[in-house]
PDB file of C-alpha atoms in Angstrom:
ATOM      1  CA  MET W1258     212.107  41.952 -20.580  1.00 64.00           C
ATOM      2  CA  ALA W1259     209.954  39.549 -18.415  1.00 85.00           C
ATOM      3  CA  THR W1260     207.081  37.503 -19.662  1.00 92.00           C
ATOM      4  CA  VAL W1261     204.281  35.756 -18.034  1.00 95.00           C
ATOM      5  CA  GLU W1262     202.057  33.521 -20.550  1.00 97.00           C
ATOM      6  CA  LEU W1263     198.814  31.951 -19.899  1.00 96.00           C
ATOM      7  CA  ARG W1264     197.147  29.477 -22.133  1.00 97.00           C
ATOM      8  CA  PHE W1265     193.653  28.343 -21.337  1.00 97.00           C
ATOM      9  CA  SER W1266     190.722  26.432 -22.946  1.00 96.00           C
ATOM     10  CA  ALA W1267     188.445  28.761 -24.677  1.00 95.00           C
ATOM     11  CA  LEU W1268     185.847  28.571 -21.806  1.00 95.00           C
ATOM     12  CA  PRO W1269     184.121  31.619 -20.073  1.00 95.00           C
ATOM     13  CA  GLU W1270     185.293  30.442 -16.791  1.00 96.00           C
ATOM     14  CA  HIS W1271     188.773  30.933 -17.356  1.00 97.00           C
ATOM     15  CA  VAL W1272     188.357  34.549 -18.184  1.00 97.00           C
ATOM     16  CA  ARG W1273     188.189  35.674 -14.433  1.00 97.00           C
ATOM     17  CA  THR W1274     191.675  33.992 -13.928  1.00 96.00           C
ATOM     18  CA  ALA W1275     193.064  35.880 -16.754  1.00 97.00           C
ATOM     19  CA  ARG W1276     191.723  39.249 -15.427  1.00 97.00           C
ATOM     20  CA  LEU W1277     193.091  38.446 -12.002  1.00 96.00           C
ATOM     21  CA  VAL W1278     196.557  37.398 -13.108  1.00 97.00           C
ATOM     22  CA  ALA W1279     196.777  40.379 -15.509  1.00 97.00           C
ATOM     23  CA  ALA W1280     196.177  42.742 -12.862  1.00 96.00           C
ATOM     24  CA  ALA W1281     198.708  41.272 -10.443  1.00 96.00           C
ATOM     25  CA  VAL W1282     201.324  41.211 -12.998  1.00 96.00           C
ATOM     26  CA  ALA W1283     200.541  44.714 -14.135  1.00 96.00           C
ATOM     27  CA  ARG W1284     200.894  46.016 -10.525  1.00 95.00           C
ATOM     28  CA  ARG W1285     204.170  44.171 -10.036  1.00 94.00           C
ATOM     29  CA  ALA W1286     205.358  45.654 -13.417  1.00 95.00           C
ATOM     30  CA  GLY W1287     204.621  49.186 -11.904  1.00 94.00           C
ATOM     31  CA  VAL W1288     201.525  50.154 -13.969  1.00 96.00           C
ATOM     32  CA  ASP W1289     199.780  52.898 -11.721  1.00 94.00           C
ATOM     33  CA  GLU W1290     197.234  51.861  -9.404  1.00 94.00           C
ATOM     34  CA  SER W1291     194.686  54.181 -10.977  1.00 92.00           C
ATOM     35  CA  VAL W1292     194.978  52.199 -14.220  1.00 94.00           C
ATOM     36  CA  LEU W1293     194.560  48.680 -12.994  1.00 95.00           C
ATOM     37  CA  ASP W1294     190.876  48.552 -13.194  1.00 95.00           C
ATOM     38  CA  GLU W1295     191.348  49.581 -17.130  1.00 96.00           C
ATOM     39  CA  VAL W1296     193.912  46.706 -17.427  1.00 96.00           C
ATOM     40  CA  ARG W1297     191.745  44.170 -15.841  1.00 96.00           C
ATOM     41  CA  LEU W1298     188.578  45.179 -17.661  1.00 96.00           C
ATOM     42  CA  ALA W1299     190.443  45.428 -21.064  1.00 97.00           C
ATOM     43  CA  VAL W1300     191.865  41.857 -20.494  1.00 97.00           C
ATOM     44  CA  GLY W1301     188.587  40.646 -19.544  1.00 96.00           C
ATOM     45  CA  GLU W1302     186.820  42.001 -22.764  1.00 96.00           C
ATOM     46  CA  ALA W1303     189.743  40.714 -24.956  1.00 96.00           C
ATOM     47  CA  CYS W1304     189.599  37.140 -23.437  1.00 97.00           C
ATOM     48  CA  SER W1305     185.750  37.101 -23.601  1.00 95.00           C
ATOM     49  CA  ARG W1306     185.856  38.245 -27.284  1.00 94.00           C
ATOM     50  CA  ALA W1307     188.377  35.445 -27.972  1.00 94.00           C
ATOM     51  CA  VAL W1308     186.429  32.702 -26.070  1.00 95.00           C
ATOM     52  CA  GLY W1309     183.275  33.819 -27.825  1.00 92.00           C
ATOM     53  CA  LEU W1310     184.995  33.681 -31.458  1.00 92.00           C
ATOM     54  CA  HIS W1311     185.920  29.910 -30.574  1.00 93.00           C
ATOM     55  CA  GLN W1312     182.601  29.033 -29.228  1.00 91.00           C
ATOM     56  CA  ARG W1313     180.689  30.577 -32.107  1.00 89.00           C
ATOM     57  CA  GLY W1314     182.927  29.090 -34.617  1.00 88.00           C
ATOM     58  CA  GLY W1315     182.815  25.572 -32.789  1.00 90.00           C
ATOM     59  CA  ILE W1316     186.316  25.731 -32.471  1.00 88.00           C
ATOM     60  CA  GLY W1317     188.535  24.142 -29.759  1.00 86.00           C
ATOM     61  CA  GLY W1318     192.009  25.471 -29.106  1.00 89.00           C
ATOM     62  CA  THR W1319     193.253  27.787 -26.723  1.00 95.00           C
ATOM     63  CA  VAL W1320     193.571  31.426 -25.863  1.00 97.00           C
ATOM     64  CA  ARG W1321     197.061  32.657 -25.226  1.00 97.00           C
ATOM     65  CA  VAL W1322     197.545  35.891 -22.919  1.00 98.00           C
ATOM     66  CA  ALA W1323     201.133  37.177 -22.751  1.00 98.00           C
ATOM     67  CA  LEU W1324     201.880  39.587 -20.231  1.00 97.00           C
ATOM     68  CA  ILE W1325     205.116  41.464 -21.005  1.00 97.00           C
ATOM     69  CA  ASP W1326     207.106  43.660 -18.695  1.00 95.00           C
ATOM     70  CA  GLN W1327     209.142  46.164 -21.130  1.00 92.00           C
ATOM     71  CA  GLU W1328     211.218  49.151 -19.978  1.00 88.00           C
ATOM     72  CA  LYS W1329     208.828  51.698 -20.153  1.00 93.00           C
ATOM     73  CA  ARG W1330     205.509  49.904 -21.045  1.00 95.00           C
ATOM     74  CA  PHE W1331     203.372  47.122 -19.882  1.00 96.00           C
ATOM     75  CA  LEU W1332     202.365  44.941 -22.954  1.00 97.00           C
ATOM     76  CA  ILE W1333     199.361  42.469 -23.112  1.00 97.00           C
ATOM     77  CA  GLU W1334     198.731  40.205 -26.064  1.00 97.00           C
ATOM     78  CA  VAL W1335     195.460  38.124 -26.373  1.00 97.00           C
ATOM     79  CA  GLU W1336     195.667  35.663 -29.128  1.00 96.00           C
ATOM     80  CA  ASP W1337     192.848  33.345 -30.352  1.00 95.00           C
ATOM     81  CA  GLU W1338     193.104  30.385 -32.662  1.00 92.00           C
ATOM     82  CA  ALA W1339     189.579  31.074 -33.914  1.00 88.00           C
ATOM     83  CA  GLY W1340     190.630  31.353 -37.668  1.00 81.00           C
ATOM     84  CA  PRO W1341     189.677  34.397 -39.886  1.00 77.00           C
ATOM     85  CA  PRO W1342     186.849  36.291 -38.896  1.00 66.00           C
ATOM     86  CA  ALA W1343     183.606  34.690 -40.218  1.00 59.00           C
ATOM     87  CA  VAL W1344     180.796  36.671 -41.937  1.00 48.00           C
ATOM     88  CA  PRO W1345     177.722  36.559 -39.924  1.00 48.00           C
ATOM     89  CA  ALA W1346     175.170  34.108 -41.510  1.00 41.00           C
ATOM     90  CA  SER W1347     171.612  35.481 -41.444  1.00 40.00           C
ATOM     91  CA  GLY W1348     169.861  34.075 -38.574  1.00 41.00           C
ATOM     92  CA  ALA W1349     172.994  33.959 -36.490  1.00 42.00           C
ATOM     93  CA  ALA W1350     173.587  30.648 -34.504  1.00 44.00           C
ATOM     94  CA  GLU W1351     172.596  30.767 -30.707  1.00 48.00           C
ATOM     95  CA  GLY W1352     174.620  33.360 -29.001  1.00 49.00           C
ATOM     96  CA  GLY W1353     176.169  34.593 -32.172  1.00 54.00           C
ATOM     97  CA  ASP W1354     175.067  38.100 -31.913  1.00 60.00           C
ATOM     98  CA  PRO W1355     177.142  39.821 -34.794  1.00 57.00           C
ATOM     99  CA  ASP W1356     177.343  43.219 -32.930  1.00 70.00           C
ATOM    100  CA  GLU W1357     178.921  41.331 -30.039  1.00 73.00           C
ATOM    101  CA  ASP W1358     182.410  41.572 -31.432  1.00 76.00           C
ATOM    102  CA  THR W1359     182.069  45.192 -32.324  1.00 82.00           C
ATOM    103  CA  LEU W1360     180.939  46.050 -28.783  1.00 86.00           C
ATOM    104  CA  GLY W1361     183.933  44.302 -27.174  1.00 85.00           C
ATOM    105  CA  LEU W1362     186.385  46.110 -29.419  1.00 90.00           C
ATOM    106  CA  ALA W1363     184.589  49.504 -28.653  1.00 91.00           C
ATOM    107  CA  VAL W1364     184.916  48.937 -24.992  1.00 93.00           C
ATOM    108  CA  ILE W1365     188.588  47.859 -25.272  1.00 94.00           C
ATOM    109  CA  THR W1366     189.299  50.895 -27.366  1.00 92.00           C
ATOM    110  CA  GLY W1367     187.848  53.259 -24.705  1.00 91.00           C
ATOM    111  CA  LEU W1368     189.988  51.513 -22.105  1.00 91.00           C
ATOM    112  CA  VAL W1369     193.211  51.480 -23.963  1.00 94.00           C
ATOM    113  CA  GLU W1370     195.068  54.075 -25.654  1.00 90.00           C
ATOM    114  CA  ASP W1371     197.866  52.186 -27.265  1.00 94.00           C
ATOM    115  CA  LEU W1372     195.833  49.232 -28.898  1.00 96.00           C
ATOM    116  CA  GLU W1373     196.334  47.273 -32.033  1.00 96.00           C
ATOM    117  CA  VAL W1374     193.831  44.468 -33.397  1.00 94.00           C
ATOM    118  CA  THR W1375     194.867  42.112 -36.054  1.00 93.00           C
ATOM    119  CA  ASN W1376     193.279  39.156 -37.633  1.00 89.00           C
ATOM    120  CA  GLY W1377     194.996  36.246 -39.620  1.00 83.00           C
ATOM    121  CA  THR W1378     194.294  33.106 -41.133  1.00 84.00           C
ATOM    122  CA  ASP W1379     195.130  31.355 -37.726  1.00 88.00           C
ATOM    123  CA  GLY W1380     193.151  33.786 -35.510  1.00 90.00           C
ATOM    124  CA  GLY W1381     193.339  37.175 -34.028  1.00 92.00           C
ATOM    125  CA  LEU W1382     195.591  39.171 -31.877  1.00 96.00           C
ATOM    126  CA  ILE W1383     194.963  41.913 -29.617  1.00 96.00           C
ATOM    127  CA  ARG W1384     197.762  44.024 -28.372  1.00 97.00           C
ATOM    128  CA  MET W1385     197.414  46.541 -25.475  1.00 97.00           C
ATOM    129  CA  SER W1386     200.044  48.537 -23.660  1.00 96.00           C
ATOM    130  CA  TRP W1387     200.238  50.802 -20.753  1.00 96.00           C
ATOM    131  CA  PRO W1388     203.002  53.120 -19.389  1.00 95.00           C
ATOM    132  CA  VAL W1389     205.047  51.863 -16.445  1.00 93.00           C
ATOM    133  CA  SER W1390     205.570  54.242 -13.564  1.00 83.00           C
ATOM    134  CA  VAL W1391     209.126  55.610 -13.552  1.00 69.00           C
ATOM    135  CA  ASP W1392     209.130  55.533  -9.574  1.00 68.00           C
ATOM    136  CA  ALA W1393     208.220  51.727  -9.810  1.00 52.00           C
ATOM    137  CA  VAL W1394     211.034  50.935 -12.200  1.00 47.00           C
ATOM    138  CA  ALA W1395     213.604  52.577 -10.088  1.00 45.00           C
ATOM    139  CA  VAL W1396     212.360  50.361  -6.987  1.00 43.00           C
TER     140      VAL W1396
END
């Protein structure tokens, strides 16, 4: 099982890099070409969500993206350090649209069949996976 791990400051300008790396590693792992756009979009949404949680909470820290090549699946984990989900205050802070989080998760749900979203005291984790082409594994 090979793993590529990215850690980046919770800044929007790093999301594009995470998307590009995820697509390249997915291609190399054997994810079907027809699914690569979904991988790229799902990683972009998950990373944008993590960055948004950090920024809305005024929290520094990093976003971790793990790209894991398993035998029959390609797994991506996007983890934030934003702490437990906050209850939106009335008159949310600048850029703090309470529906933004829900919308991002809805987009990811539409792109990924195998999805797990968890939240803990230290932050959240989005785990997504896609099948790996049997032909690519044999090469």
